[in-house]
Short mmCIF file of C-alpha atoms in Angstrom, two decimals:
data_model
loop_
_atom_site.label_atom_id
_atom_site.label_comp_id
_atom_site.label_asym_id
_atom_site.label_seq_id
_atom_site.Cartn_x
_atom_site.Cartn_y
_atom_site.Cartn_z
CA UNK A 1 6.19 -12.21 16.05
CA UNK A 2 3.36 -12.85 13.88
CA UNK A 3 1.19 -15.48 16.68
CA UNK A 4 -0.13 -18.86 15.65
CA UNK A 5 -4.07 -17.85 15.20
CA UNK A 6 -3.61 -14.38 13.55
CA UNK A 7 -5.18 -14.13 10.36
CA UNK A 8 -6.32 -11.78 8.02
CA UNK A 9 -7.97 -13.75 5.24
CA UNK A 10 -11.54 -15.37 7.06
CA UNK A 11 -11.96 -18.02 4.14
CA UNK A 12 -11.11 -21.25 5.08
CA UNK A 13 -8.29 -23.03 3.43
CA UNK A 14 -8.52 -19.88 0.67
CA UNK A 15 -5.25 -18.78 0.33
CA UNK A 16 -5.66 -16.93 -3.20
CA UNK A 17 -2.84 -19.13 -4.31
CA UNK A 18 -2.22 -19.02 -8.31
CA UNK A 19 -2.18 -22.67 -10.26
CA UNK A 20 -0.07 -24.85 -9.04
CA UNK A 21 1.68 -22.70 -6.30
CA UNK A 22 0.93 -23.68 -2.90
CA UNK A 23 3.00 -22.07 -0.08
CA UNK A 24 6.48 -23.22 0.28
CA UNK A 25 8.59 -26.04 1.95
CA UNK A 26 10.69 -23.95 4.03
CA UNK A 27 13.77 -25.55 3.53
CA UNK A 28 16.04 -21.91 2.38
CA UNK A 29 19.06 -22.42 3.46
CA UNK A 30 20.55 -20.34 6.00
CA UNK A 31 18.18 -17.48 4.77
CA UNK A 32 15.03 -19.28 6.03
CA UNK A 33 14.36 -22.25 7.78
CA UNK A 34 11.50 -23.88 9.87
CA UNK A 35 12.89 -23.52 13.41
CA UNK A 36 12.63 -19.89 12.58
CA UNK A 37 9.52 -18.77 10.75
CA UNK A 38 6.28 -17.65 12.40
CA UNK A 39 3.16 -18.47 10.39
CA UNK A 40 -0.20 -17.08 10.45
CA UNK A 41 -3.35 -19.50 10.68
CA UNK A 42 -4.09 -20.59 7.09
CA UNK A 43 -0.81 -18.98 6.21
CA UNK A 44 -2.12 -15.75 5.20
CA UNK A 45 1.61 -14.24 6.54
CA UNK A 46 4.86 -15.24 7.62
CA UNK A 47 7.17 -13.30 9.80
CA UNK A 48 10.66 -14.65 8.76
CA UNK A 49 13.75 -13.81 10.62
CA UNK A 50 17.23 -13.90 8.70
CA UNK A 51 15.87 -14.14 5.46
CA UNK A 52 18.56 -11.09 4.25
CA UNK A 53 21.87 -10.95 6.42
CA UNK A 54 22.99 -7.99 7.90
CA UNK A 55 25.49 -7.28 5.31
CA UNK A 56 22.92 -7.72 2.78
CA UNK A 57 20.34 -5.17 4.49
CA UNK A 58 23.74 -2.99 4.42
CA UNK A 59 24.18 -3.02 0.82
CA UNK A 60 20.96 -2.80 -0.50
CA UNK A 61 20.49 0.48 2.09
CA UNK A 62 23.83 1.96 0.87
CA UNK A 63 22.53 1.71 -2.94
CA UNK A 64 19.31 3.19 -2.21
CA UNK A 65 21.95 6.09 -1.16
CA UNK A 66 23.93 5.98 -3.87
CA UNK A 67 20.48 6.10 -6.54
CA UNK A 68 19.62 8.65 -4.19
CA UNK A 69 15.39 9.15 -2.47
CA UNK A 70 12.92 11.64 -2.93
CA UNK A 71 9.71 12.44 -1.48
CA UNK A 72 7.06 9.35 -0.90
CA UNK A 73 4.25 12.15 -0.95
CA UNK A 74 5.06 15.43 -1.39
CA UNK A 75 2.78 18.62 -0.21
CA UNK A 76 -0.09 19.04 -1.58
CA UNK A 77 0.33 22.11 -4.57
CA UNK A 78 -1.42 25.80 -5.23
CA UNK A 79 -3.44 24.75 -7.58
CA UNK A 80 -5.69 22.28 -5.69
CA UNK A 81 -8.24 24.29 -5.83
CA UNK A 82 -8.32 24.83 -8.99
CA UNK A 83 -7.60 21.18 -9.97
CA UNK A 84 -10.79 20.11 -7.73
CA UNK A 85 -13.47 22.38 -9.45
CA UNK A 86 -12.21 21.07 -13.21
CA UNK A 87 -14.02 17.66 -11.64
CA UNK A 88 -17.83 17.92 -12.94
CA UNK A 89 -19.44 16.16 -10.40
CA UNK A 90 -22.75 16.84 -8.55
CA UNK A 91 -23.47 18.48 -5.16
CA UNK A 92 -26.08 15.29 -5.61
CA UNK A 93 -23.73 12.75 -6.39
CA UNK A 94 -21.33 13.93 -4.13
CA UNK A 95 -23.57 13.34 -1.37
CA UNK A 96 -25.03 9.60 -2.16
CA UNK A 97 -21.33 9.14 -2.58
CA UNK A 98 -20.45 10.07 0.29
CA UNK A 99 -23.43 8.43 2.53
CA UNK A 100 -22.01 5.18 2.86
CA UNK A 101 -25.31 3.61 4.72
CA UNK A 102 -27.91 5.23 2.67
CA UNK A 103 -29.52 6.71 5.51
CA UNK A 104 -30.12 10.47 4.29
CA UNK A 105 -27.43 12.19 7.05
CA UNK A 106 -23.45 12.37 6.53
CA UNK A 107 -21.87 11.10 9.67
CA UNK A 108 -18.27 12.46 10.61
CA UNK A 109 -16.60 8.82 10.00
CA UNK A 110 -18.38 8.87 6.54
CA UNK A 111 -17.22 11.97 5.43
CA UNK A 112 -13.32 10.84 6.63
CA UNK A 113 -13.16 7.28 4.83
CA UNK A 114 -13.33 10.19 1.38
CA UNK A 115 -10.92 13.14 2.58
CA UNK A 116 -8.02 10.74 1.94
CA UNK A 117 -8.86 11.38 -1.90
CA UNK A 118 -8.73 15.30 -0.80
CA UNK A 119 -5.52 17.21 -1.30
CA UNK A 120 -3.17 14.29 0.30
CA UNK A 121 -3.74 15.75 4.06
CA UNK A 122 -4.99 12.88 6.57
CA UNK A 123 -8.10 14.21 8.28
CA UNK A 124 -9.06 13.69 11.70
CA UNK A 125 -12.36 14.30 13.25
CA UNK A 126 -11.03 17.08 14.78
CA UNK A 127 -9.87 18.41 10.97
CA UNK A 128 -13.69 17.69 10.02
CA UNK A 129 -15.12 19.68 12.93
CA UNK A 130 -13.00 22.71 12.29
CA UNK A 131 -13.99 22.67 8.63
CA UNK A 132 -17.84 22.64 9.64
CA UNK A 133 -17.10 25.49 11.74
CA UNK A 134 -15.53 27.53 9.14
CA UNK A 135 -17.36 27.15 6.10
CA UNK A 136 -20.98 26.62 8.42
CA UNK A 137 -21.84 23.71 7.37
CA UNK A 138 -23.32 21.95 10.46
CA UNK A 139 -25.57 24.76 12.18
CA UNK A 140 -26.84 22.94 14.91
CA UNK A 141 -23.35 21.32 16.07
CA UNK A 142 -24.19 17.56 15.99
CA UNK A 143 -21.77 16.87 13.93
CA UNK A 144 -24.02 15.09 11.41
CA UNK A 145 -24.94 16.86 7.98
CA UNK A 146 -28.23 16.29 6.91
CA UNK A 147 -29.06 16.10 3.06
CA UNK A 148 -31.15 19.32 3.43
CA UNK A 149 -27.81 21.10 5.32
CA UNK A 150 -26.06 19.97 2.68
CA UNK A 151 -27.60 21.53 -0.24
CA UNK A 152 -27.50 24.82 1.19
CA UNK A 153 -23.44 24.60 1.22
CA UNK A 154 -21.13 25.48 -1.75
CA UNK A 155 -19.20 22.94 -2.18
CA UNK A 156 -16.45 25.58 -3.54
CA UNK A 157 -15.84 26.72 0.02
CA UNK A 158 -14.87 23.32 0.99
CA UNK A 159 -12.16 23.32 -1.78
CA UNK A 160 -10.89 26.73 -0.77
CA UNK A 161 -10.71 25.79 2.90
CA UNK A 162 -8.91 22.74 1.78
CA UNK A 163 -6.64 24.91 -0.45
CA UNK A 164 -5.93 27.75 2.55
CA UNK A 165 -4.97 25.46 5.10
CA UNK A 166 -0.63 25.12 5.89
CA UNK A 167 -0.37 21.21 5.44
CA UNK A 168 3.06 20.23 7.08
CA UNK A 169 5.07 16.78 6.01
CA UNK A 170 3.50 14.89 9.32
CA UNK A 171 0.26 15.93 7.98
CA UNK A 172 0.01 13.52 5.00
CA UNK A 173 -0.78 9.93 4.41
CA UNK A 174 2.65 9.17 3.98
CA UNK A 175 5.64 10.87 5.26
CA UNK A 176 8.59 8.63 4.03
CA UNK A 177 11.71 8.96 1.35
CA UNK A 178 12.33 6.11 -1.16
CA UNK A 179 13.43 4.61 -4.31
CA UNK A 180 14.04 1.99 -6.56
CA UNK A 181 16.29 -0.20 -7.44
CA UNK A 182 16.83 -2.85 -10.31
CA UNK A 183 16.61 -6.37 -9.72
CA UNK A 184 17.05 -7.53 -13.23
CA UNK A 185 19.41 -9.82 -15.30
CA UNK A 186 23.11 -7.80 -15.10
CA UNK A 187 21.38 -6.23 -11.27
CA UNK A 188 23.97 -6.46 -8.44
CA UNK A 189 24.59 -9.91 -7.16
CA UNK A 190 22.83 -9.54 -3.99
CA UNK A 191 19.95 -7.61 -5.69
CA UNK A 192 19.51 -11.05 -7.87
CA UNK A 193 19.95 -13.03 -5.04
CA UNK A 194 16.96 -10.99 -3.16
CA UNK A 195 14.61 -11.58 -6.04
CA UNK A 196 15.63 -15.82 -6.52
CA UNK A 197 14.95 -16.06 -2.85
CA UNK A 198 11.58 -14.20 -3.41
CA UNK A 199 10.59 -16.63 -5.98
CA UNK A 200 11.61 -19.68 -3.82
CA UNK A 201 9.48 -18.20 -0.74
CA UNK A 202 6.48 -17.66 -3.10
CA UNK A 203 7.06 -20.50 -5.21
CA UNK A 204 5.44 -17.98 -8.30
CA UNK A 205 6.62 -19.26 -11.72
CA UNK A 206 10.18 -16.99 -13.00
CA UNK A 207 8.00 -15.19 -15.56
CA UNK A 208 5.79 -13.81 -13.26
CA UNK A 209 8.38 -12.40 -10.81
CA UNK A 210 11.36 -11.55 -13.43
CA UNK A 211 8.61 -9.30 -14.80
CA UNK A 212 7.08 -7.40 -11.39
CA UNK A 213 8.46 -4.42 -9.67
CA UNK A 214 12.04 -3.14 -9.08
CA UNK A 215 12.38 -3.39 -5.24
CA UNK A 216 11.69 -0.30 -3.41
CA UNK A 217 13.46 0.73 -0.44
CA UNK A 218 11.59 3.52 2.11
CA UNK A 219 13.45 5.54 4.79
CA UNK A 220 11.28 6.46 7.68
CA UNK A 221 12.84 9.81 9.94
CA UNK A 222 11.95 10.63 13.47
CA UNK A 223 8.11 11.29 12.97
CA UNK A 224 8.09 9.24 10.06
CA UNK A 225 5.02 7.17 9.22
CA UNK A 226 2.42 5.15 6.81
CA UNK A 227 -1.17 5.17 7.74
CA UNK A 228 -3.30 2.09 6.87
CA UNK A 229 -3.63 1.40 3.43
CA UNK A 230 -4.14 -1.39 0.97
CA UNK A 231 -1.05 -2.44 -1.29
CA UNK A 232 -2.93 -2.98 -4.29
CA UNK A 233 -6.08 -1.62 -5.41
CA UNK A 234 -9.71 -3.25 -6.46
CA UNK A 235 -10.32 -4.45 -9.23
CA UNK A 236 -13.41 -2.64 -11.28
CA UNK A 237 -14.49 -3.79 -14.93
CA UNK A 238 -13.20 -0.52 -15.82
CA UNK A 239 -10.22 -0.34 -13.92
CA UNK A 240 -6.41 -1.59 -15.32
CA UNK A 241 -3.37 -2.76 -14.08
CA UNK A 242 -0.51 -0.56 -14.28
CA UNK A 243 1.94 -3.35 -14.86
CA UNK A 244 -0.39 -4.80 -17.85
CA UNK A 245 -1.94 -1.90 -19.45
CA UNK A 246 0.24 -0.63 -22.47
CA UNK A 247 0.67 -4.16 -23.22
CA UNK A 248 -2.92 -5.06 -23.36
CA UNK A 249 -3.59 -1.95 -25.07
CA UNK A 250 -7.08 -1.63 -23.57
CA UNK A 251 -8.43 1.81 -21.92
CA UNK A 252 -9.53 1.93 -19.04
CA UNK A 253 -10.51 5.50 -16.61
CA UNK A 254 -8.88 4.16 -13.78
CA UNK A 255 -5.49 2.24 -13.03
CA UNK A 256 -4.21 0.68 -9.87
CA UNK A 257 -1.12 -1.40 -9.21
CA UNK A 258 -1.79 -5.05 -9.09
CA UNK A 259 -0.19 -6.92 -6.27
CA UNK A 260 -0.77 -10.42 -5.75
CA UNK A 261 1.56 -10.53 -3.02
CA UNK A 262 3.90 -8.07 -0.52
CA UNK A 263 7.28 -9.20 0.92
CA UNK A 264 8.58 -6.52 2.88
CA UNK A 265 12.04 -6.46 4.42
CA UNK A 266 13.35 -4.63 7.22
CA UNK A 267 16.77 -3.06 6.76
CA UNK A 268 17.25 -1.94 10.44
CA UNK A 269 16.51 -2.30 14.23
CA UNK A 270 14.15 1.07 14.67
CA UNK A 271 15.61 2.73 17.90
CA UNK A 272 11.71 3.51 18.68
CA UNK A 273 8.15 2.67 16.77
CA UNK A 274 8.27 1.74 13.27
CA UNK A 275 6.46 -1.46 13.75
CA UNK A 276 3.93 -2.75 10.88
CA UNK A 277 0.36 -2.50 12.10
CA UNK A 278 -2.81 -4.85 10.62
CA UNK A 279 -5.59 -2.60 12.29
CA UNK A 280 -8.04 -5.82 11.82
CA UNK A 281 -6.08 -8.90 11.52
CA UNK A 282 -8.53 -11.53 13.02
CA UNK A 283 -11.56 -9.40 12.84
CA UNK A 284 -14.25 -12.00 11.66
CA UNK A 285 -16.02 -9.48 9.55
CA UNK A 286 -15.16 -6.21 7.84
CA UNK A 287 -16.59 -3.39 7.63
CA UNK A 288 -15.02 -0.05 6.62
CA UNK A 289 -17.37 1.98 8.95
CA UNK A 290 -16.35 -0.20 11.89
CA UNK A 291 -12.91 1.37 11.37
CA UNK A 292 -13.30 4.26 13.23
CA UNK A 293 -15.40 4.40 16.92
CA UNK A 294 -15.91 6.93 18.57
CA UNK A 295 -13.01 9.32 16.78
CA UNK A 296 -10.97 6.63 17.24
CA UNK A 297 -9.49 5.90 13.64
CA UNK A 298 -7.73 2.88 13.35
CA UNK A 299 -5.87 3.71 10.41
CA UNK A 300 -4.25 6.89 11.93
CA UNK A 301 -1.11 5.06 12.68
CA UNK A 302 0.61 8.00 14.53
CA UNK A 303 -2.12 7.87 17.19
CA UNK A 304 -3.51 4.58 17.53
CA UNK A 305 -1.37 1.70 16.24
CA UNK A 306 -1.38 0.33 19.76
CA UNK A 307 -5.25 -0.46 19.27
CA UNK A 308 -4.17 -2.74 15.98
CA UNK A 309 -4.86 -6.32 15.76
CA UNK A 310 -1.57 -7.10 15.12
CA UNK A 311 1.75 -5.27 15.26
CA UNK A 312 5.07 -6.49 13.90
CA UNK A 313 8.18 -5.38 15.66
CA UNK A 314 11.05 -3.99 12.75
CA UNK A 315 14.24 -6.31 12.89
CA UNK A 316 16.39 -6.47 10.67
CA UNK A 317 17.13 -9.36 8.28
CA UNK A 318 13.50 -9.73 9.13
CA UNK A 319 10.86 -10.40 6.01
CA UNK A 320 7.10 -10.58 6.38
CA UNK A 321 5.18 -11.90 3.19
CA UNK A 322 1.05 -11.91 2.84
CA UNK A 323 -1.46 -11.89 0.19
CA UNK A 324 -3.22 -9.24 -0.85
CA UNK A 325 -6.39 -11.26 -3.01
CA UNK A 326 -8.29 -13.99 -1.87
CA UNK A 327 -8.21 -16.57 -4.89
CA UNK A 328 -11.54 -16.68 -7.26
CA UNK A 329 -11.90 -20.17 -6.04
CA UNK A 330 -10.32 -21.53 -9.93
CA UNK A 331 -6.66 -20.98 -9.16
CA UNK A 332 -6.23 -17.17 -10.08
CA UNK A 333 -6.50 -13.92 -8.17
CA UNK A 334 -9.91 -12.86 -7.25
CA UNK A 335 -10.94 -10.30 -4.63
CA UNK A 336 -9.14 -7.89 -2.98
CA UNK A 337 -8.19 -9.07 0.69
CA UNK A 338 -9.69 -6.28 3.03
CA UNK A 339 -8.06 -7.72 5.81
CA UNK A 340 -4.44 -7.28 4.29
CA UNK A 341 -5.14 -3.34 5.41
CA UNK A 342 -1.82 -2.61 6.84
CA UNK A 343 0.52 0.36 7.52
CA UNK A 344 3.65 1.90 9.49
CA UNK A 345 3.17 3.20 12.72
CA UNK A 346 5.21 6.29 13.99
CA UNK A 347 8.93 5.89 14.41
CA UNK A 348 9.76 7.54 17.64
CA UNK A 349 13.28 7.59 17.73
CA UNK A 350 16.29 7.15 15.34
CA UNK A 351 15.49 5.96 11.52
CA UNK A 352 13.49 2.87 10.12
CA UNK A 353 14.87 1.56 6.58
CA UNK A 354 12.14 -0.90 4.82
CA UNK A 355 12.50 -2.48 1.37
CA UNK A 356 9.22 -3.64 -0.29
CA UNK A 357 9.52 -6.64 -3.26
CA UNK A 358 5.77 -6.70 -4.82
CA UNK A 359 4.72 -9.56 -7.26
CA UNK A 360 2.61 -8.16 -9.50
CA UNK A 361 -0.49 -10.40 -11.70
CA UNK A 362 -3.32 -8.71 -12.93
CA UNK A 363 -6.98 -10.68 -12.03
CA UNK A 364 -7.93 -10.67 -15.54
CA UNK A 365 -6.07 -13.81 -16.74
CA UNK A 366 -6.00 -13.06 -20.18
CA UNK A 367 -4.16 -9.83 -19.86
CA UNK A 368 -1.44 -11.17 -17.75
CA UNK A 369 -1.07 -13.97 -20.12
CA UNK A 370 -0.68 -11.32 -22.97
CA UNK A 371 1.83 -9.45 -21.00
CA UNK A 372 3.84 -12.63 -20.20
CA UNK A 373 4.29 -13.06 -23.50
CA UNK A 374 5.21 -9.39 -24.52
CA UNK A 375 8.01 -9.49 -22.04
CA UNK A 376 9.31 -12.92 -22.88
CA UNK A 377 8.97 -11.28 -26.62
CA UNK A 378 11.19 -7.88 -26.12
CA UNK A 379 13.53 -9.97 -23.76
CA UNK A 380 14.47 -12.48 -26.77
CA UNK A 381 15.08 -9.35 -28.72
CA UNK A 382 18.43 -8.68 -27.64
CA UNK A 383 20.06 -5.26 -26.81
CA UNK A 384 18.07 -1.91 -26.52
CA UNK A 385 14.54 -4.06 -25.78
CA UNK A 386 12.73 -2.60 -22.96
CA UNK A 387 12.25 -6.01 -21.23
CA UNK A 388 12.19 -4.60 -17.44
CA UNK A 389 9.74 -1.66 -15.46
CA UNK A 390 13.12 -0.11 -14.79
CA UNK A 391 16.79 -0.49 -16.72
CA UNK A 392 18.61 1.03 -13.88
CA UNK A 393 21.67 -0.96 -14.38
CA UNK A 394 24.17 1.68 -13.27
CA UNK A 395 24.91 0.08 -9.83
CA UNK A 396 25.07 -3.52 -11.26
CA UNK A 397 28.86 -3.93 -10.83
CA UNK A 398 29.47 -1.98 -6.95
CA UNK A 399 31.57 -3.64 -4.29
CA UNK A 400 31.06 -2.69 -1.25
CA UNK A 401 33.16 -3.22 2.30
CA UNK A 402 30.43 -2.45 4.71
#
């Protein structure tokens, strides 16, 4: 349970809330109800039991099955190396990138908060280390690479390194199956009903949610996990919002997806593990070095989701919902929330089946606007209009006796 006092967000009363849309009488139905929903302080997340019944959590795993899952991450490819040395950055640059504190000397926990962006392995200290030793970068063994050590290194030996070593599923970020699946006008019944009782618990306006993601359901095998990550991405003058972009017809070099809010859904009771870990729920500050201690990495949820914050135990029926901006203090989305750093620890026995509805509004105002209107635009325009992310509407009519 999610305990009365647990927060992520350390704003008072700043619940990132959109115009209009504070957080919801609980009065559900039989799907949700105050006698049994666990809120965080200053409601930053709710743990809600029986907000999908088992037969529901049945279905909607059954037509994941049916669309069929692939890979959440797959391996990382051959060409890597090749891929990294098209980038034209500096051995400079790369450096003052990569010294978070400005101090002149690459410590071990700077140089891992960038490997994630590597070729999709998670590095340990221990990965770092062995690295060092084989392409001699730290000759005096301290672990610490001064800027002087590292302009005597070519950074091409780090890429081939990279490139040689035998990366195994475990090894990545994310070692998961999944898919997607419509939840759309002409969706399966239940589908609908998932995404109505989404909009009642967030109390977002129908054109905001009618217009976000297709649900996505995860399977997590024995040895499955997700380490800590952030659901959404920051937001840059220069970056854009993948649900927004085309419409706005703006470019932009980077693009992130743009989620104001996560409900996630358990499916199952996981046999062993599975649980959802916030490394730093409560912390009163943040800071990304503070994340790992003493090769301690908080985010490595197959080793150390038992030093999180706050852990959520996976049972099924079960929702948990939390913001992932803090507001800009004039009723839209402003910052991202560091705090909402989250991810899914190890499952140690049997299989762990998540579903993940994300509510999607782009922080520039404007360009959400624009694409409200698009959508509303190709939906009025009958047959053949692409009005949804996804028209998978091939399951729309399946009864099931589970």
């Amino acid at each position: 349970m999610i305990a009365a006092g647990v927060t992520l967000q350390r704003k008072a009363g700043d619940t990132g809330m959109l115009p209009g849309y504070g957080w919801p009488a609980i009065g559900m139905g039989s799907h949700c109800n105050s006698s049994s929903v666990s809120v965080a302080a200053h409601t930053f997340a709710a743990e809600i039991p029986d907000f999908l019944t088992e037969e529901e959590c049945k279905l909607i795993v059954h037509l994941a099955q049916l669309k069929g899952l692939q890979k959440s991450q797959i391996l990382p490819t051959d060409d890597y190396e090749e891929a990294m040395e098209m980038i034209e950055i500096s051995q400079m640059d790369i450096f003052n990138l990569l010294d978070h504190n400005q101090d002149g000397q690459l410590q071990l926990k700077e140089v891992l908060t960038h490997t994630r962006l590597g070729n999709g392995r998670w590095m340990t200290p221990e990965n770092i280390r062995e690295m060092y030793t084989a392409v001699k970068a730290d000759p005096d063994g301290n672990g610490v690479l001064s800027l002087e050590e590292f302009k005597q290194l070519n950074i091409r030996d780090f890429h081939k390194y990279m490139g040689s070593q035998k990366v195994k599923m475990s090894d990545l970020v994310r070692n998961s199956q999944h898919t997607w699946l419509y939840q759309g006008e002409g969706a399966h019944q239940v589908m609908r009903a998932v995404r109505q009782r989404v909009m009642r618990l967030t109390r977002l306006p129908p054109e905001i949610v009618e217009h976000s993601e297709p649900l996505q359901v995860v399977r997590y095998d024995q040895g499955g996990h997700y380490h800590a990550h952030m659901d959404s991405g920051p937001v840059f003058p220069e970056t854009a919002c993948s649900h927004t972009k085309l419409v706005a017809n703006e470019s932009a070099p980077f693009e992130t997806s743009c989620r104001y809010v996560t409900v996630l859904f358990y499916l199952n009771n996981v046999t062993g593990g599975g649980e959802t870990v916030f490394p730093i729920a409560d912390n009163r500050t943040y800071e990304e070095m503070s994340l790992i201690q003493n090769d301690v990495d908080l985010r490595d949820t197959r080793k150390n989701c038992d030093k999180g914050n706050l852990r959520v135990k996976p049972q099924q029926g079960t929702a948990v919902f939390w913001y992932n901006y803090l507001s800009d203090g004039e009723g839209w989305v402003g910052e991202l929330d560091d705090f909402a750093l989250h991810g899914g620890c190890l499952v140690t026995q049997g299989t762990k089946w998540i579903a993940n509805n994300w509510i999607n509004v782009d922080p520039n105002r404007r360009r959400q606007l624009q694409f409200q209107q698009e959508m509303e635009r190709y939906a009025g325009a009958g047959p053949g209009a692409p009005g949804e992310w996804t028209v998978d509407k091939a399951y729309s009519g399946v009864h099931l006796e589970l």
